[in-house]
Coordinates of N, CA and C in Angstrom, one line a residue:
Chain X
X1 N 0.9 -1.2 0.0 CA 0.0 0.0 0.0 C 0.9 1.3 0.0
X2 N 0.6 1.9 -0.9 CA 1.5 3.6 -0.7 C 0.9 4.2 0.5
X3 N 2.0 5.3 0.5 CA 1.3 6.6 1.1 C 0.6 6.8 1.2
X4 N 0.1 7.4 -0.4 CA -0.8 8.1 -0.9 C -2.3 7.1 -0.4
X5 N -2.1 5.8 -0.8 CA -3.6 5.5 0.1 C -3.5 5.4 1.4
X6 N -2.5 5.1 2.1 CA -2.4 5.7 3.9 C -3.4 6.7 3.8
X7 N -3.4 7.8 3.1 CA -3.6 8.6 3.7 C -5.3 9.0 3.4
X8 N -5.6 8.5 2.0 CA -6.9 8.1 1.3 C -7.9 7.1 3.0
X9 N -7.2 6.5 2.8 CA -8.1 5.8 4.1 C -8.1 6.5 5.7
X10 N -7.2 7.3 5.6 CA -7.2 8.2 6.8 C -8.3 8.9 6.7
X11 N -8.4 9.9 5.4 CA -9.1 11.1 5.9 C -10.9 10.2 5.2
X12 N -10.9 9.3 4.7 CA -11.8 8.4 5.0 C -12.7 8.0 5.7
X13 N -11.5 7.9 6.5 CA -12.1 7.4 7.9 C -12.4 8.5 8.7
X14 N -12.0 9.3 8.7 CA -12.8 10.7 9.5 C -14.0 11.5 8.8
X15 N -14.4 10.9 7.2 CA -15.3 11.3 7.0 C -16.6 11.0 7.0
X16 N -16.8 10.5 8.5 CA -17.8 9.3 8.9 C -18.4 10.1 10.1
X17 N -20.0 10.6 10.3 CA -20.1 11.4 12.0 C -19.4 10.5 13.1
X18 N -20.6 8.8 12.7 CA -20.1 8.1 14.1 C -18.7 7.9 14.1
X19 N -17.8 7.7 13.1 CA -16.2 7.5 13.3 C -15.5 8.7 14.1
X20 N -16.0 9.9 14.1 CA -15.8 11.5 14.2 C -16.3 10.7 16.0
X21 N -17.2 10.7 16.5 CA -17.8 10.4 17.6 C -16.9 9.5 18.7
X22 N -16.4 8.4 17.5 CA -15.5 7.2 18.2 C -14.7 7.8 19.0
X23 N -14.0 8.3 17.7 CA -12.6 9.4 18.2 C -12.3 10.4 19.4
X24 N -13.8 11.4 19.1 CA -14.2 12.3 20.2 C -13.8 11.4 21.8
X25 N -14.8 10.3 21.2 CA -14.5 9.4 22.8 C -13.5 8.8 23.3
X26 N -13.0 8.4 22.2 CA -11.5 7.3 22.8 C -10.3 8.7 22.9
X27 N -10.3 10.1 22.4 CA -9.7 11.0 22.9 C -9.4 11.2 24.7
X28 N -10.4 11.2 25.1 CA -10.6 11.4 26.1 C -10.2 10.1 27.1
X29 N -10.9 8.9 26.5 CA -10.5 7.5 27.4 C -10.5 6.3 26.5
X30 N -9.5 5.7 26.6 CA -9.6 4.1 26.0 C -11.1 3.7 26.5
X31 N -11.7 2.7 25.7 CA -13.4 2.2 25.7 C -12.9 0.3 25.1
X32 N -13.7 0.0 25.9 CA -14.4 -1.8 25.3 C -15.3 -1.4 24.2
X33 N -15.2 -2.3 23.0 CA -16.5 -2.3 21.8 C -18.4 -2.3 22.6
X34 N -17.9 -2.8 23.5 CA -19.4 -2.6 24.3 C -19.8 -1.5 24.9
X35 N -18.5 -0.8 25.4 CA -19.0 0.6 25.5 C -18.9 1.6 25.1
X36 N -18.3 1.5 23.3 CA -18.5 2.4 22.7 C -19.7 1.5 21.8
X37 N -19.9 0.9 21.9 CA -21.4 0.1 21.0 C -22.8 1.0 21.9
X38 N -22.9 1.0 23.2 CA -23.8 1.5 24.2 C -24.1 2.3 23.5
X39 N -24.1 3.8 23.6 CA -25.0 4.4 23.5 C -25.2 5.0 21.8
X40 N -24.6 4.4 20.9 CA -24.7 4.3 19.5 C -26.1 4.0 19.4
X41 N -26.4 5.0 18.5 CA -28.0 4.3 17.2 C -27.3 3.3 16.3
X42 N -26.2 2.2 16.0 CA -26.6 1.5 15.4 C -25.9 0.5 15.6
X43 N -26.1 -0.8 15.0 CA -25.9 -2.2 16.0 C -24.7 -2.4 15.9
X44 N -24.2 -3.3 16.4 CA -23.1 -4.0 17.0 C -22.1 -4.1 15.6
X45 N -22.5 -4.7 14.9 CA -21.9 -5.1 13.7 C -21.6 -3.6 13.0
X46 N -21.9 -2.5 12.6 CA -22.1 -1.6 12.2 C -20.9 -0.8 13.2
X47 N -21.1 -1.1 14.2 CA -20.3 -0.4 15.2 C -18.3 -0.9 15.1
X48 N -18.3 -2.5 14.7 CA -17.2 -2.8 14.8 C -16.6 -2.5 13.4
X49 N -17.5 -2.6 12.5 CA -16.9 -2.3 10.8 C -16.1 -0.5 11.2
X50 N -17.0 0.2 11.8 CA -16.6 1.4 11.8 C -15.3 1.4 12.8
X51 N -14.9 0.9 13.7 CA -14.0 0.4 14.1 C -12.5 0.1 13.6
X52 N -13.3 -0.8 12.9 CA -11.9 -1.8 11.9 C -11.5 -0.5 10.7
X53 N -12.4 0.6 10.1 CA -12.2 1.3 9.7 C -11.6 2.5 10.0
X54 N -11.2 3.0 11.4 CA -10.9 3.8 12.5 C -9.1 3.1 12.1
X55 N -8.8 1.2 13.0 CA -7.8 1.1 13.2 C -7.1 0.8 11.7
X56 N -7.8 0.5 10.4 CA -7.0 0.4 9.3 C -6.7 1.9 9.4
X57 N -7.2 3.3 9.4 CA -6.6 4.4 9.3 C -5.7 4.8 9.8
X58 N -5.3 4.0 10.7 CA -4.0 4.5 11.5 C -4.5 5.6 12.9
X59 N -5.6 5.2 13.1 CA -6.2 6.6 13.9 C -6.0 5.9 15.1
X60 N -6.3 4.3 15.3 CA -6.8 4.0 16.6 C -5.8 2.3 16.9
X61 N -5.7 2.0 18.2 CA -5.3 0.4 17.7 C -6.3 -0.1 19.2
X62 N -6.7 -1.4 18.8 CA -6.8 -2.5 20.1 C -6.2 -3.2 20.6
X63 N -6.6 -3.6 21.9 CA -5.7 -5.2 22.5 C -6.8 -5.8 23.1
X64 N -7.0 -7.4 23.0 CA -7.2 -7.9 23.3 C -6.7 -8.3 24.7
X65 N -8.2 -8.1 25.4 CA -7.2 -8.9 26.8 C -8.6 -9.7 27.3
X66 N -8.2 -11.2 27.3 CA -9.4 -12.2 27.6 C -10.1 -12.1 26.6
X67 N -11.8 -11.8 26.6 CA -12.9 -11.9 25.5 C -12.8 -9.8 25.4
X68 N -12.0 -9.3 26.3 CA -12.8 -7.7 26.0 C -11.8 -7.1 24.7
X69 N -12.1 -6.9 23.7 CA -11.2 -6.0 23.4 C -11.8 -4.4 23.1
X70 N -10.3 -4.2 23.7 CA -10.6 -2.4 24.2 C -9.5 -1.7 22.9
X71 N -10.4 -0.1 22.7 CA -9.9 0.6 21.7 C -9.4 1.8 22.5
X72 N -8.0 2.0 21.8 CA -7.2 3.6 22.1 C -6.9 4.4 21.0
X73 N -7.1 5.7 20.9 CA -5.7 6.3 20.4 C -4.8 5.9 19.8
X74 N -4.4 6.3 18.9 CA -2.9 5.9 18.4 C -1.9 7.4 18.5
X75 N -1.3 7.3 19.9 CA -0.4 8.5 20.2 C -0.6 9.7 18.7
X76 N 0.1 8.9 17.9 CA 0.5 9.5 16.6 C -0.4 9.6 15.6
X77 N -1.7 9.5 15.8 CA -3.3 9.3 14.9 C -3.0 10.9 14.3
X78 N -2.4 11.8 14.6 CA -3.1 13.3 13.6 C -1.4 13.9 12.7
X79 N -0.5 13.1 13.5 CA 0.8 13.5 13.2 C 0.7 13.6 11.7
X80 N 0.5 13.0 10.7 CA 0.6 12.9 9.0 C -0.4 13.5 8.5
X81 N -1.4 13.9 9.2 CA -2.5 15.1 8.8 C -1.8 16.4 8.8
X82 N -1.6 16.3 10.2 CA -1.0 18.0 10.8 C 0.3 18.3 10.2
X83 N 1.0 17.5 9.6 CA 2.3 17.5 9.1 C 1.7 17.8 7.3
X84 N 1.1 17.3 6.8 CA 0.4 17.8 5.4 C -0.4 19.3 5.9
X85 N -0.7 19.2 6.6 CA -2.0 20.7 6.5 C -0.7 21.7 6.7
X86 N 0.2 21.8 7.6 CA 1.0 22.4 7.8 C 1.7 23.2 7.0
X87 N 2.5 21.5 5.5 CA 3.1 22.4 4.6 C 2.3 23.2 3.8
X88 N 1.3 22.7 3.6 CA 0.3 23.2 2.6 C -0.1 25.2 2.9
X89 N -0.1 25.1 4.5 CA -0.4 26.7 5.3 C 0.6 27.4 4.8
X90 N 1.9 26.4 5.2 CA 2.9 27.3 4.7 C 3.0 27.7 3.0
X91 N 2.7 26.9 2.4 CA 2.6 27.5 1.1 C 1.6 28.7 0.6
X92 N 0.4 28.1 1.4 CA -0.5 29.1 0.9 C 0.0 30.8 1.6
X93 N 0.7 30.7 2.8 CA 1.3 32.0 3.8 C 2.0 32.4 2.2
X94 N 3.4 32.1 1.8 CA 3.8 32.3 0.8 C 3.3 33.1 -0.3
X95 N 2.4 32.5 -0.5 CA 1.5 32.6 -2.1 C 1.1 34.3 -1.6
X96 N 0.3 34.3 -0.1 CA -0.6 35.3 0.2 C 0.3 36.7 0.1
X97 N 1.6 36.2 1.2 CA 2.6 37.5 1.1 C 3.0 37.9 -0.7
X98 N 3.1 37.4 -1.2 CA 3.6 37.3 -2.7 C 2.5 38.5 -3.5
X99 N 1.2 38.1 -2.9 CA -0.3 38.6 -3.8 C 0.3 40.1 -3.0
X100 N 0.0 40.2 -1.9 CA 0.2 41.1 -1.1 C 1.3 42.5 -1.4
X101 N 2.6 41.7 -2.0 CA 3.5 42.7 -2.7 C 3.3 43.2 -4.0
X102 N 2.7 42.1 -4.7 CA 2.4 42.1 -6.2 C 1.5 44.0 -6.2
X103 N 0.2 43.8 -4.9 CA -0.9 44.4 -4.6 C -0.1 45.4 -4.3
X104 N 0.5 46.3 -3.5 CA 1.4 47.3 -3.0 C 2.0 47.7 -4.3
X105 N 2.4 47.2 -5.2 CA 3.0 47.6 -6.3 C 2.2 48.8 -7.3
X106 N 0.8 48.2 -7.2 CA 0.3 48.6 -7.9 C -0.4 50.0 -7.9
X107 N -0.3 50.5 -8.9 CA -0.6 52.5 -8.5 C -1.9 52.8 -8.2
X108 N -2.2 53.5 -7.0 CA -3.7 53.7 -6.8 C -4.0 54.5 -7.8
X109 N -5.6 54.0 -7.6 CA -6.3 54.6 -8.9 C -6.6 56.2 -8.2
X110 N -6.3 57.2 -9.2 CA -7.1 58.6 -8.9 C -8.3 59.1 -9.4
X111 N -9.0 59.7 -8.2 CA -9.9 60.4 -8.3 C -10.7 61.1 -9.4
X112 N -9.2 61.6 -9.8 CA -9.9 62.3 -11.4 C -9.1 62.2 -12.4
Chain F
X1 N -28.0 22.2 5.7 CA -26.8 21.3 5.8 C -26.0 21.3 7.2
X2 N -25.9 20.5 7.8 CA -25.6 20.3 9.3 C -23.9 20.8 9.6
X3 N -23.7 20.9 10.1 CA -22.3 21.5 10.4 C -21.3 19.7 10.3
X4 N -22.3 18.9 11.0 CA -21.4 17.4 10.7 C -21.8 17.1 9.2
X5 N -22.4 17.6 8.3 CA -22.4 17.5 7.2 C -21.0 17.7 6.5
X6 N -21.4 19.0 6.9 CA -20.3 19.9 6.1 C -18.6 19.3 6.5
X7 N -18.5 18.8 7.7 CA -17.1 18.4 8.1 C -17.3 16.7 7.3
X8 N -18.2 16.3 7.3 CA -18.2 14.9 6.1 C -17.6 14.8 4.8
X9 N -18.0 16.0 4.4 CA -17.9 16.6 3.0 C -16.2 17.5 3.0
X10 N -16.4 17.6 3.8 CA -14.8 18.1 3.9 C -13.7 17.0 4.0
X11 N -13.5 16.1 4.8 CA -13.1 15.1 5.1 C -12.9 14.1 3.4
X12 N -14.2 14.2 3.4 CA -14.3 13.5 2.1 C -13.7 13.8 0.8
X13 N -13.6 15.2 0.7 CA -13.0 16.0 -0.6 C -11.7 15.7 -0.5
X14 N -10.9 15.5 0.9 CA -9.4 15.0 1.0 C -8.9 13.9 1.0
X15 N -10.4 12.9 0.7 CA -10.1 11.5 0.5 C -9.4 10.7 -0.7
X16 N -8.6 12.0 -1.7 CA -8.7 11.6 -3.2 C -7.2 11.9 -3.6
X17 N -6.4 11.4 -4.3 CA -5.0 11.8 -4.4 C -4.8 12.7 -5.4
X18 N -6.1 12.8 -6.7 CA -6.1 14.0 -7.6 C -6.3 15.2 -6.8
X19 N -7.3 14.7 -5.7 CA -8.2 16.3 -5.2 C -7.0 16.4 -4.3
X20 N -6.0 15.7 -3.6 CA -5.1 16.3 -2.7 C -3.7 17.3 -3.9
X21 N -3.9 16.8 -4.8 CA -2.9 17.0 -5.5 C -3.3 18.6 -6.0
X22 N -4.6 18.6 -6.6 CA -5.2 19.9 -6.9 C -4.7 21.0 -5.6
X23 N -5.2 20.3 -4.3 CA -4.7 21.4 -3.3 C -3.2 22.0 -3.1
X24 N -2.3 21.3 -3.1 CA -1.2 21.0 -3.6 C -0.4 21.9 -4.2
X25 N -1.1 21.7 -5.3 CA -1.3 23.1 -6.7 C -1.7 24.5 -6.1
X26 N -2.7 24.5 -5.9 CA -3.6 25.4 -5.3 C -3.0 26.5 -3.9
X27 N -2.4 25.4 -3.3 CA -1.5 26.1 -2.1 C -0.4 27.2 -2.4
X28 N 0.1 26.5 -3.6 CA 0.7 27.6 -4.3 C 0.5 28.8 -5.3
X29 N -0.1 28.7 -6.1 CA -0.6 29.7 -6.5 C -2.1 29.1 -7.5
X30 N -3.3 30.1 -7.5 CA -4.4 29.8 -8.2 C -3.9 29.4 -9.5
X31 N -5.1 28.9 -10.0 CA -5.0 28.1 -11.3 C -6.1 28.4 -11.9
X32 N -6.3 28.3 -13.2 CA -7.7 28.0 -14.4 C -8.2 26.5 -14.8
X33 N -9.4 26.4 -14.9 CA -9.6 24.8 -14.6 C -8.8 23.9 -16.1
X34 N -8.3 24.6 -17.0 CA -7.4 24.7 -17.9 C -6.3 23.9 -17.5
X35 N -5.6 24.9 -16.6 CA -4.2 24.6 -16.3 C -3.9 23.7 -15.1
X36 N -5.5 23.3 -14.4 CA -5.2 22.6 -13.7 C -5.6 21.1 -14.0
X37 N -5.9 20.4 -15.1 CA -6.3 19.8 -15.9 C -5.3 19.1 -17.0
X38 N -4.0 20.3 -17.1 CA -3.5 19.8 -18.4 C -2.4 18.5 -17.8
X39 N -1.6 18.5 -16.3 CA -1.3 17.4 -16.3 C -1.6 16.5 -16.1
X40 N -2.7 16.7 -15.5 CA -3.6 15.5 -14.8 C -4.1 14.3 -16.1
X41 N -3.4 13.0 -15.2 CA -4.2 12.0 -16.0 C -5.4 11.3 -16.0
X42 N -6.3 12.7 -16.1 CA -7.9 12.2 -15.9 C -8.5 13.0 -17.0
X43 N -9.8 12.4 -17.5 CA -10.1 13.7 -18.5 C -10.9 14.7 -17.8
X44 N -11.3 16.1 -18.5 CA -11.8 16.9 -17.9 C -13.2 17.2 -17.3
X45 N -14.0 16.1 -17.7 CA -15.4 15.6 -16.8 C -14.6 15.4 -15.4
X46 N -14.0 14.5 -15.5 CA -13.5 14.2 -14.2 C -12.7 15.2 -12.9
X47 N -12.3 16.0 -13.8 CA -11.2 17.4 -13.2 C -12.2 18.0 -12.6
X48 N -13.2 18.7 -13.5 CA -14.5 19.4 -13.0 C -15.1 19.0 -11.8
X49 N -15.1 17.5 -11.4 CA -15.8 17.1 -10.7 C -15.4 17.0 -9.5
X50 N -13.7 16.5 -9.8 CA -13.1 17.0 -8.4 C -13.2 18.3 -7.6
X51 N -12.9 19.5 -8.7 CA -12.9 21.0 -8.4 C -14.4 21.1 -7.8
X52 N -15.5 20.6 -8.1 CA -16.7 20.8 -7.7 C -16.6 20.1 -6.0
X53 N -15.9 19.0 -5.6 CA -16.0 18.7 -4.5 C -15.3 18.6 -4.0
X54 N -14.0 19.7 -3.8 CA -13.3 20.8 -3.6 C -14.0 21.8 -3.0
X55 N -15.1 22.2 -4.0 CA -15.4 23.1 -3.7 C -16.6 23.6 -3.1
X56 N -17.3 22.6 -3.0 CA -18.7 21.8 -1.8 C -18.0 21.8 -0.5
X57 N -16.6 21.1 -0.2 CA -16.2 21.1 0.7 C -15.3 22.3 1.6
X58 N -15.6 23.1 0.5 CA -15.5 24.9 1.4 C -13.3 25.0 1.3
X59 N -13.2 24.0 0.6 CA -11.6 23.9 0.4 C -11.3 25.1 -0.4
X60 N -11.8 25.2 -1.5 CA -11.6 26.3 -2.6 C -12.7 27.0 -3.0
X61 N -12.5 28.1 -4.4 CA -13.7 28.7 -4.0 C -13.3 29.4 -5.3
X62 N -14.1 29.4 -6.3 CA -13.8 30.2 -8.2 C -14.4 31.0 -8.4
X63 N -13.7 31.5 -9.4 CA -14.3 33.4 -9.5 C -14.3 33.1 -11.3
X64 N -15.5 33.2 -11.9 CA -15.3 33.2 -13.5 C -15.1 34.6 -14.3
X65 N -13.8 35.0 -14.8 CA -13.5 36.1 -15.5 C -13.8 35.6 -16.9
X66 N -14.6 36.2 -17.5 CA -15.0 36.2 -19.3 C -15.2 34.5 -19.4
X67 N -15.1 34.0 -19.7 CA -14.4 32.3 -20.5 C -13.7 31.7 -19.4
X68 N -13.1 32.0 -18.7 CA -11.8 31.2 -17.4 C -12.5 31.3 -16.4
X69 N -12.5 30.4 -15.8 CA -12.7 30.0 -14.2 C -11.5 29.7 -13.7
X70 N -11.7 30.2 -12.5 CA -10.0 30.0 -11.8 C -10.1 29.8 -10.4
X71 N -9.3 28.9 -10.1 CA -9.7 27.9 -8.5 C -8.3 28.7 -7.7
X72 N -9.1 28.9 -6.1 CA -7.6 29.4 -5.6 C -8.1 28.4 -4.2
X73 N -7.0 28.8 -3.3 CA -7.6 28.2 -2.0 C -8.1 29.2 -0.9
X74 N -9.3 28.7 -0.1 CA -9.8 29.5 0.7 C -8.9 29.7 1.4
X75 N -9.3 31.0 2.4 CA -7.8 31.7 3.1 C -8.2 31.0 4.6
X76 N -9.4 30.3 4.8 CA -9.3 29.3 5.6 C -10.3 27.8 5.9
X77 N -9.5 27.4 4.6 CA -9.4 26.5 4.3 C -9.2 25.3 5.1
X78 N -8.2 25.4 6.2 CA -7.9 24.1 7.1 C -8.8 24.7 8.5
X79 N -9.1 25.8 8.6 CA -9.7 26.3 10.0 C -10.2 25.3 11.1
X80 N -11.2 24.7 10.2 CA -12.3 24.3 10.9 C -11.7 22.5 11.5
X81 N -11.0 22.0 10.6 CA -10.2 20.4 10.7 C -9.0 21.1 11.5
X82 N -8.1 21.9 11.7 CA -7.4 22.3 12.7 C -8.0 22.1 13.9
X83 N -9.0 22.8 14.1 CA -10.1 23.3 15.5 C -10.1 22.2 16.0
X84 N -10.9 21.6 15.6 CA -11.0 19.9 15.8 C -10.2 18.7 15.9
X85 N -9.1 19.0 15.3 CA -7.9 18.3 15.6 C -7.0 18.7 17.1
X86 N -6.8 20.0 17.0 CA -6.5 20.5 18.6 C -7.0 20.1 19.6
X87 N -8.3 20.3 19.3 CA -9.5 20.2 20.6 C -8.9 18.2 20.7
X88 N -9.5 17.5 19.9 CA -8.9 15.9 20.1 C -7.3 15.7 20.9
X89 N -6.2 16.2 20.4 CA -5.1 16.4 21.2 C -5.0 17.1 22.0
X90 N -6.1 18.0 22.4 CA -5.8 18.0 23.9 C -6.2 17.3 25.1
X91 N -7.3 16.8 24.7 CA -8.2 15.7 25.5 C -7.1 14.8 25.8
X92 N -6.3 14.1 24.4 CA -5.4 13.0 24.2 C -4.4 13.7 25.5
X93 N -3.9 14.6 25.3 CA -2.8 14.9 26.0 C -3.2 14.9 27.5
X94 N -4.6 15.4 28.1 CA -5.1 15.3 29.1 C -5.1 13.8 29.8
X95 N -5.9 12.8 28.8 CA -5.7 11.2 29.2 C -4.8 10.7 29.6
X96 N -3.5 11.4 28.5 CA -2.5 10.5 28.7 C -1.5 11.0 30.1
X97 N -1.6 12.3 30.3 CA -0.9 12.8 31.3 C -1.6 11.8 32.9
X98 N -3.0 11.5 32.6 CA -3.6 11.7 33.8 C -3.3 9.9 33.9
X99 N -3.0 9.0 33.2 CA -2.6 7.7 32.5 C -1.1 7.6 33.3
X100 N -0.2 8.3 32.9 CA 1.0 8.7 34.0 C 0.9 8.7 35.0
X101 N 0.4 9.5 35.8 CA -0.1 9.7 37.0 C -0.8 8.8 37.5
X102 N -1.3 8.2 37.1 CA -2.2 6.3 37.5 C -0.8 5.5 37.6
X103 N 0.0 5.3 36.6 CA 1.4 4.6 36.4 C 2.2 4.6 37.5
X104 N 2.5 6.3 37.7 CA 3.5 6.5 39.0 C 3.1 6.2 40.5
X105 N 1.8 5.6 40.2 CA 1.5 5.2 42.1 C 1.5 4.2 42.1
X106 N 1.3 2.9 40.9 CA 1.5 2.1 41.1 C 2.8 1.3 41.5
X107 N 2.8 0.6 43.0 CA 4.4 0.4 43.2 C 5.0 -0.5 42.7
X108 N 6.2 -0.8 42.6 CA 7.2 -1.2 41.7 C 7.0 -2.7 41.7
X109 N 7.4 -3.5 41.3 CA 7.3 -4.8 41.8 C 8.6 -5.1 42.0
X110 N 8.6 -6.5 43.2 CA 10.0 -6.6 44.0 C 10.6 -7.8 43.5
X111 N 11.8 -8.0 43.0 CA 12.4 -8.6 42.7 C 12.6 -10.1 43.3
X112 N 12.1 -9.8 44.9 CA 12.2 -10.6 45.5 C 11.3 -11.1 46.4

């Protein structure tokens, strides 16, 4: 798999409310699939696909321990976002100061 | 259109390695749907349609002079997926500090 779909399946996967929701919650605390299944509108199966969809993005991982398995965070889930949005700011910063000189150059228009 | 709409639709527009490429472009300096078309190996039904969901997703935003339409990027463009990424890392950073602090009371185990 390239990059380029790493990252296809990232923002993917965030383009989902309940996956947006997952996240919201496992931000805050690691969860069992039962208790992030709880207070979901939709079933179980629905809930784990969106899951599996979460940890192929690189957003989230589990462990198994006995029958529970529990979902976290992945420390590093926004690092290759925020590292893309970044350079991209900085270019557009660039581009804007550039327009900005171009604009100053130019002779105001007179009155009469 | 719901505000979790709109971040769907956003999310979604960055799901694409043309449309990330378009931004890419875009970050740097505006383009004509012309010029942003000529290397792409897609035909131009297809360019259009990315630019269109680009530009649904509040990423970019075209101004048509005579004949030319010309795509630039919004000047805030990442705003709202920053916002929301912050707000997630700091929760994250909250958990995990407070995750530590659970760690360091627990006592050591004795070798003996």
């Amino acid at each position: 798999m390239t990059d380029s779909e790493n990252i296809d399946r990232y923002f993917q996967a965030m383009a989902d409310p309940y996956r947006r929701g997952f996240i919201e919650r496992l931000s805050k605390v690691p969860a069992s699939v039962k208790e992030l299944a709880a207070p979901a509108d939709v079933q179980l199966p629905a809930v784990l696909k969106h899951l599996q969809v979460l940890e192929q993005g690189g957003i989230v991982i589990s462990d198994k321990i006995g029958r529970v398995r529990t979902y976290r965070m992945r420390p590093d889930a926004f690092s290759a976002m925020n590292n893309w949005i970044e350079q991209r700011q900085r270019e557009m910063n660039v581009a804007f100061d550039r327009l900005a000189a171009v604009m100053a150059e130019v002779p105001e228009e007179k009155d009469h």
